[in-house]
Amino acid sequence: MSHHPAPVSAEMPAHPITLEGYSVLHQMFRFRWAAWNALGEGERLGVIKDAEQTLRPMEETGLTALFSMVGHKGDLMLIHFRNSFDELNEAELKLAGTRLYGYLEPVNSYLSVIELGLYDSTVKLYKQLMERGVVPHSEEWEKAIQETIERQKSAMSPRLCPKIPDHRYLCFYPMDRKRGEAINFYTVPIESRQKQMEAHGMVGRRYAGKVQQIISGSIGFDDWEWGVDLFGADPLQFKKLIYEMRFDEVSAVYASFGAFFIGLRVKIDGFSEWLGGKLPTL
């Protein structure tokens, strides 16, 4: 029996090239303060020592961080950056194995992978390949795409595999691009989406030095399409940045947002203070 190659399209592909880096897990907990406060001092010290022995090495890598949450959505948030989902699950299990875990009630979590969308590079590369007569999705096409991915991943390594920023404040939220019957971001031509994302990115760049942003992709991993982490020394900058971005076409027309979570960084050295009901200085 003869085998025929799969048909290929002569149209420019709709999806942009993406680069993926660290796997990311956000864990949100409610702390059982009543049960904790009922413990004797000696029991508390034992729980704290056990927690510190587990969490300190994780924090020292720069890939796990604790945050005291503001509001009713939780009390404590942990963020983990790791090389794989396997390592994220190991971090979960280490935490679950501590005596502290008996006082933590999971209320939310979010799983994603740090992502950079290469809209500008994608459109340029697609056009170059098609001008050369390379058929989309052909072997030559896919080879060129892979070469671009490897080259860009090397150049973008610090952004794909960063340490968790050491700022005081965190704003985390998930988001989607609308895909309803009347408004659907995914039916917009890739050249138009590239221009929208370029304008969107220009706003973010104006906040360089004030807000550090890490975008992670979660399509197929969690309930929303992306997770956004904003880190900074002044939480008002989060409001200003997000508000200004709302006027971009890509946000004004095509964006949907989930719940927002605000946290204040708590280092392990100050965790015992936090457990004592006092917010430690950074």
CSV table of C-alpha atoms in Angstrom, one decimal:
chain,number,residue,atom,x,y,z
A,1,MET,CA,0.0,0.0,0.0
A,2,SER,CA,1.4,3.4,-1.0
A,3,HIS,CA,1.5,6.2,1.6
A,4,HIS,CA,0.8,9.8,0.5
A,5,PRO,CA,2.1,12.7,2.4
A,6,ALA,CA,-0.3,14.7,4.5
A,7,PRO,CA,-1.8,17.7,2.6
A,8,VAL,CA,-0.3,21.1,3.4
A,9,SER,CA,-1.9,24.5,3.2
A,10,ALA,CA,-0.6,27.4,1.1
A,11,GLU,CA,-2.1,29.9,3.5
A,12,MET,CA,-0.1,31.6,6.2
A,13,PRO,CA,-0.6,29.7,9.5
A,14,ALA,CA,-2.7,31.6,12.1
A,15,HIS,CA,-0.8,30.7,15.2
A,16,PRO,CA,2.4,32.6,16.4
A,17,ILE,CA,5.6,30.8,17.4
A,18,THR,CA,5.9,30.6,21.2
A,19,LEU,CA,8.9,29.9,23.4
A,20,GLU,CA,8.4,28.0,26.7
A,21,GLY,CA,10.5,28.1,29.8
A,22,TYR,CA,10.0,27.2,33.5
A,23,SER,CA,6.9,25.4,34.6
A,24,VAL,CA,4.9,27.5,37.2
A,25,LEU,CA,2.6,26.7,40.0
A,26,HIS,CA,0.7,29.1,42.2
A,27,GLN,CA,-0.7,27.7,45.4
A,28,MET,CA,-3.2,29.7,47.5
A,29,PHE,CA,-4.1,28.6,51.0
A,30,ARG,CA,-6.3,29.7,53.9
A,31,PHE,CA,-4.4,29.4,57.2
A,32,ARG,CA,-6.2,27.7,60.1
A,33,TRP,CA,-5.5,30.5,62.6
A,34,ALA,CA,-7.8,29.2,65.3
A,35,ALA,CA,-6.1,25.8,65.4
A,36,TRP,CA,-2.7,27.4,65.2
A,37,ASN,CA,-3.4,29.8,68.0
A,38,ALA,CA,-4.6,26.9,70.2
A,39,LEU,CA,-1.1,25.3,70.1
A,40,GLY,CA,1.3,25.7,72.9
A,41,GLU,CA,4.5,27.6,72.2
A,42,GLY,CA,6.7,24.5,72.1
A,43,GLU,CA,4.4,22.9,69.5
A,44,ARG,CA,4.5,26.0,67.4
A,45,LEU,CA,8.3,26.1,67.5
A,46,GLY,CA,8.4,22.5,66.3
A,47,VAL,CA,6.1,23.2,63.4
A,48,ILE,CA,8.1,26.3,62.4
A,49,LYS,CA,11.4,24.5,62.6
A,50,ASP,CA,10.1,21.7,60.4
A,51,ALA,CA,8.6,24.2,57.9
A,52,GLU,CA,11.8,26.2,57.7
A,53,GLN,CA,13.9,23.1,57.1
A,54,THR,CA,11.8,22.3,54.0
A,55,LEU,CA,11.1,25.8,52.7
A,56,ARG,CA,14.4,27.5,53.2
A,57,PRO,CA,16.4,25.4,50.6
A,58,MET,CA,13.5,25.9,48.2
A,59,GLU,CA,13.6,29.7,48.7
A,60,GLU,CA,17.4,29.8,48.4
A,61,THR,CA,17.2,28.6,44.8
A,62,GLY,CA,15.2,31.7,43.9
A,63,LEU,CA,12.5,29.4,42.5
A,64,THR,CA,10.1,29.3,45.4
A,65,ALA,CA,8.6,32.4,47.1
A,66,LEU,CA,6.0,33.0,49.9
A,67,PHE,CA,3.5,35.8,49.9
A,68,SER,CA,1.0,37.0,52.5
A,69,MET,CA,-2.3,37.6,50.7
A,70,VAL,CA,-4.5,40.6,51.2
A,71,GLY,CA,-8.2,40.0,51.4
A,72,HIS,CA,-10.6,37.1,51.8
A,73,LYS,CA,-9.3,35.0,48.8
A,74,GLY,CA,-6.6,33.4,51.0
A,75,ASP,CA,-3.9,34.0,53.6
A,76,LEU,CA,-0.7,32.5,52.0
A,77,MET,CA,0.4,32.1,48.5
A,78,LEU,CA,3.4,30.1,47.3
A,79,ILE,CA,4.9,30.4,43.8
A,80,HIS,CA,7.1,27.7,42.4
A,81,PHE,CA,9.2,27.9,39.2
A,82,ARG,CA,10.6,24.6,38.1
A,83,ASN,CA,12.0,22.8,35.1
A,84,SER,CA,9.0,20.5,34.7
A,85,PHE,CA,5.6,19.5,36.0
A,86,ASP,CA,7.3,16.6,37.7
A,87,GLU,CA,9.5,19.0,39.8
A,88,LEU,CA,6.4,21.1,40.6
A,89,ASN,CA,4.6,18.1,41.9
A,90,GLU,CA,7.7,17.2,44.0
A,91,ALA,CA,7.5,20.8,45.5
A,92,GLU,CA,3.8,20.2,46.3
A,93,LEU,CA,4.6,16.9,48.0
A,94,LYS,CA,7.5,18.4,50.1
A,95,LEU,CA,5.1,21.0,51.4
A,96,ALA,CA,2.4,18.5,52.0
A,97,GLY,CA,4.9,16.4,54.1
A,98,THR,CA,5.5,19.2,56.6
A,99,ARG,CA,3.6,19.6,59.9
A,100,LEU,CA,2.7,23.1,58.7
A,101,TYR,CA,0.5,21.6,56.0
A,102,GLY,CA,-2.0,20.5,58.7
A,103,TYR,CA,-2.8,24.2,59.1
A,104,LEU,CA,-3.1,25.0,55.4
A,105,GLU,CA,-6.4,24.7,53.6
A,106,PRO,CA,-6.0,24.9,49.7
A,107,VAL,CA,-8.4,27.4,48.2
A,108,ASN,CA,-6.9,27.9,44.7
A,109,SER,CA,-4.0,27.0,42.5
A,110,TYR,CA,-2.8,27.8,39.0
A,111,LEU,CA,-0.6,25.7,36.6
A,112,SER,CA,1.2,27.2,33.7
A,113,VAL,CA,4.5,27.5,31.7
A,114,ILE,CA,6.4,30.8,31.2
A,115,GLU,CA,5.7,31.8,27.6
A,116,LEU,CA,7.0,34.4,25.2
A,117,GLY,CA,4.8,34.9,22.1
A,118,LEU,CA,6.9,35.9,19.1
A,119,TYR,CA,4.3,37.6,17.0
A,120,ASP,CA,6.7,40.0,15.3
A,121,SER,CA,9.3,37.4,14.5
A,122,THR,CA,6.6,34.9,13.4
A,123,VAL,CA,5.0,37.2,10.8
A,124,LYS,CA,8.4,38.2,9.4
A,125,LEU,CA,9.5,34.5,9.2
A,126,TYR,CA,6.3,33.3,7.7
A,127,LYS,CA,6.4,35.9,5.0
A,128,GLN,CA,10.1,35.2,4.2
A,129,LEU,CA,9.4,31.5,3.9
A,130,MET,CA,6.3,32.0,1.7
A,131,GLU,CA,8.2,34.4,-0.5
A,132,ARG,CA,10.8,31.7,-1.1
A,133,GLY,CA,8.0,29.3,-2.0
A,134,VAL,CA,8.3,27.2,1.1
A,135,VAL,CA,4.9,25.5,1.7
A,136,PRO,CA,3.5,26.0,5.3
A,137,HIS,CA,3.9,22.8,7.4
A,138,SER,CA,6.2,21.2,4.9
A,139,GLU,CA,9.4,19.6,6.2
A,140,GLU,CA,11.5,22.6,5.1
A,141,TRP,CA,9.0,24.9,6.8
A,142,GLU,CA,9.1,23.0,10.1
A,143,LYS,CA,12.9,22.9,10.1
A,144,ALA,CA,13.0,26.7,9.7
A,145,ILE,CA,10.6,27.1,12.5
A,146,GLN,CA,12.6,24.8,14.8
A,147,GLU,CA,15.8,26.6,14.0
A,148,THR,CA,14.2,29.9,14.9
A,149,ILE,CA,12.9,28.5,18.2
A,150,GLU,CA,16.3,27.2,19.2
A,151,ARG,CA,18.0,30.4,18.3
A,152,GLN,CA,15.4,32.6,20.1
A,153,LYS,CA,15.3,30.3,23.2
A,154,SER,CA,19.0,30.7,23.7
A,155,ALA,CA,18.8,34.5,23.4
A,156,MET,CA,15.7,34.7,25.6
A,157,SER,CA,16.9,32.3,28.3
A,158,PRO,CA,17.0,34.9,31.1
A,159,ARG,CA,13.3,35.7,30.4
A,160,LEU,CA,12.2,32.1,30.0
A,161,CYS,CA,14.0,30.8,33.1
A,162,PRO,CA,14.1,33.6,35.6
A,163,LYS,CA,14.5,33.7,39.3
A,164,ILE,CA,11.3,34.9,41.1
A,165,PRO,CA,11.7,38.7,41.4
A,166,ASP,CA,12.6,39.9,44.8
A,167,HIS,CA,10.1,42.7,45.1
A,168,ARG,CA,7.7,43.4,48.0
A,169,TYR,CA,4.4,43.3,46.1
A,170,LEU,CA,2.8,40.7,43.8
A,171,CYS,CA,-0.3,40.9,41.6
A,172,PHE,CA,-1.4,37.7,39.9
A,173,TYR,CA,-4.4,37.1,37.6
A,174,PRO,CA,-5.5,34.7,34.9
A,175,MET,CA,-6.9,35.9,31.6
A,176,ASP,CA,-8.3,34.8,28.2
A,177,ARG,CA,-8.7,36.2,24.8
A,178,LYS,CA,-12.4,36.3,23.8
A,179,ARG,CA,-13.6,33.6,21.4
A,180,GLY,CA,-17.3,34.1,21.3
A,181,GLU,CA,-19.7,34.2,18.3
A,182,ALA,CA,-19.5,37.9,17.7
A,183,ILE,CA,-15.9,38.7,19.0
A,184,ASN,CA,-13.2,36.1,18.5
A,185,PHE,CA,-9.5,37.0,18.8
A,186,TYR,CA,-8.6,33.7,17.1
A,187,THR,CA,-10.3,34.6,13.8
A,188,VAL,CA,-8.4,37.9,13.5
A,189,PRO,CA,-5.6,37.7,10.8
A,190,ILE,CA,-2.2,37.1,12.4
A,191,GLU,CA,-0.9,40.4,10.9
A,192,SER,CA,-3.6,42.3,12.8
A,193,ARG,CA,-3.0,40.4,16.0
A,194,GLN,CA,0.7,41.1,15.7
A,195,LYS,CA,0.1,44.9,15.4
A,196,GLN,CA,-2.3,44.8,18.4
A,197,MET,CA,0.2,42.9,20.6
A,198,GLU,CA,3.0,45.3,19.5
A,199,ALA,CA,0.9,48.3,20.8
A,200,HIS,CA,0.0,46.3,23.9
A,201,GLY,CA,3.7,45.6,24.6
A,202,MET,CA,4.7,49.2,24.2
A,203,VAL,CA,2.5,50.1,27.2
A,204,GLY,CA,4.3,47.5,29.3
A,205,ARG,CA,7.7,48.8,28.3
A,206,ARG,CA,6.8,52.2,29.6
A,207,TYR,CA,6.6,50.6,33.1
A,208,ALA,CA,10.0,49.1,32.9
A,209,GLY,CA,11.8,49.6,36.3
A,210,LYS,CA,8.4,50.0,38.0
A,211,VAL,CA,6.8,46.7,37.2
A,212,GLN,CA,8.4,43.3,36.3
A,213,GLN,CA,6.0,41.2,34.3
A,214,ILE,CA,6.1,37.4,33.8
A,215,ILE,CA,3.5,35.9,31.4
A,216,SER,CA,2.8,32.1,31.5
A,217,GLY,CA,0.7,30.1,29.1
A,218,SER,CA,-1.9,27.8,30.5
A,219,ILE,CA,-3.9,26.6,27.5
A,220,GLY,CA,-4.5,22.9,28.2
A,221,PHE,CA,-3.2,23.2,31.7
A,222,ASP,CA,-5.7,25.3,33.6
A,223,ASP,CA,-9.1,27.1,33.4
A,224,TRP,CA,-7.8,30.2,31.7
A,225,GLU,CA,-5.4,30.8,28.8
A,226,TRP,CA,-2.7,32.8,30.5
A,227,GLY,CA,-1.5,33.7,33.9
A,228,VAL,CA,0.1,37.1,34.6
A,229,ASP,CA,2.4,37.9,37.5
A,230,LEU,CA,3.3,41.5,38.2
A,231,PHE,CA,6.1,42.2,40.7
A,232,GLY,CA,7.0,45.7,42.0
A,233,ALA,CA,7.8,48.0,44.9
A,234,ASP,CA,4.7,50.0,44.6
A,235,PRO,CA,1.3,48.3,44.2
A,236,LEU,CA,-0.3,51.4,42.7
A,237,GLN,CA,1.8,50.8,39.6
A,238,PHE,CA,-0.1,47.6,39.0
A,239,LYS,CA,-3.3,49.6,38.9
A,240,LYS,CA,-1.9,52.2,36.6
A,241,LEU,CA,-0.4,49.6,34.2
A,242,ILE,CA,-3.5,47.4,33.9
A,243,TYR,CA,-5.8,50.5,33.6
A,244,GLU,CA,-3.7,51.9,30.8
A,245,MET,CA,-3.6,48.6,29.0
A,246,ARG,CA,-7.4,48.4,29.1
A,247,PHE,CA,-7.4,51.1,26.4
A,248,ASP,CA,-5.4,48.9,24.0
A,249,GLU,CA,-7.6,47.3,21.3
A,250,VAL,CA,-6.4,43.8,22.3
A,251,SER,CA,-7.6,44.3,25.8
A,252,ALA,CA,-10.6,46.6,25.2
A,253,VAL,CA,-12.1,44.3,22.7
A,254,TYR,CA,-10.7,40.8,23.2
A,255,ALA,CA,-9.6,40.4,26.9
A,256,SER,CA,-11.4,38.6,29.7
A,257,PHE,CA,-9.9,38.6,33.2
A,258,GLY,CA,-10.2,36.2,36.1
A,259,ALA,CA,-9.8,37.0,39.9
A,260,PHE,CA,-6.9,39.2,41.0
A,261,PHE,CA,-4.7,38.1,43.9
A,262,ILE,CA,-2.5,40.5,45.7
A,263,GLY,CA,0.4,39.4,48.0
A,264,LEU,CA,3.3,40.8,50.0
A,265,ARG,CA,6.6,38.9,50.0
A,266,VAL,CA,7.5,37.0,53.1
A,267,LYS,CA,11.0,35.6,53.4
A,268,ILE,CA,11.6,32.4,55.3
A,269,ASP,CA,13.6,34.4,57.8
A,270,GLY,CA,10.5,36.3,58.7
A,271,PHE,CA,8.0,33.5,58.4
A,272,SER,CA,7.9,32.9,62.2
A,273,GLU,CA,6.8,36.6,62.5
A,274,TRP,CA,4.0,36.0,60.0
A,275,LEU,CA,2.9,32.9,62.0
A,276,GLY,CA,2.8,35.2,65.0
A,277,GLY,CA,0.4,37.5,63.3
A,278,LYS,CA,2.9,40.2,62.3
A,279,LEU,CA,3.9,41.1,58.8
A,280,PRO,CA,7.7,41.0,58.6
A,281,THR,CA,9.7,43.6,56.7
A,282,LEU,CA,11.3,42.5,53.5
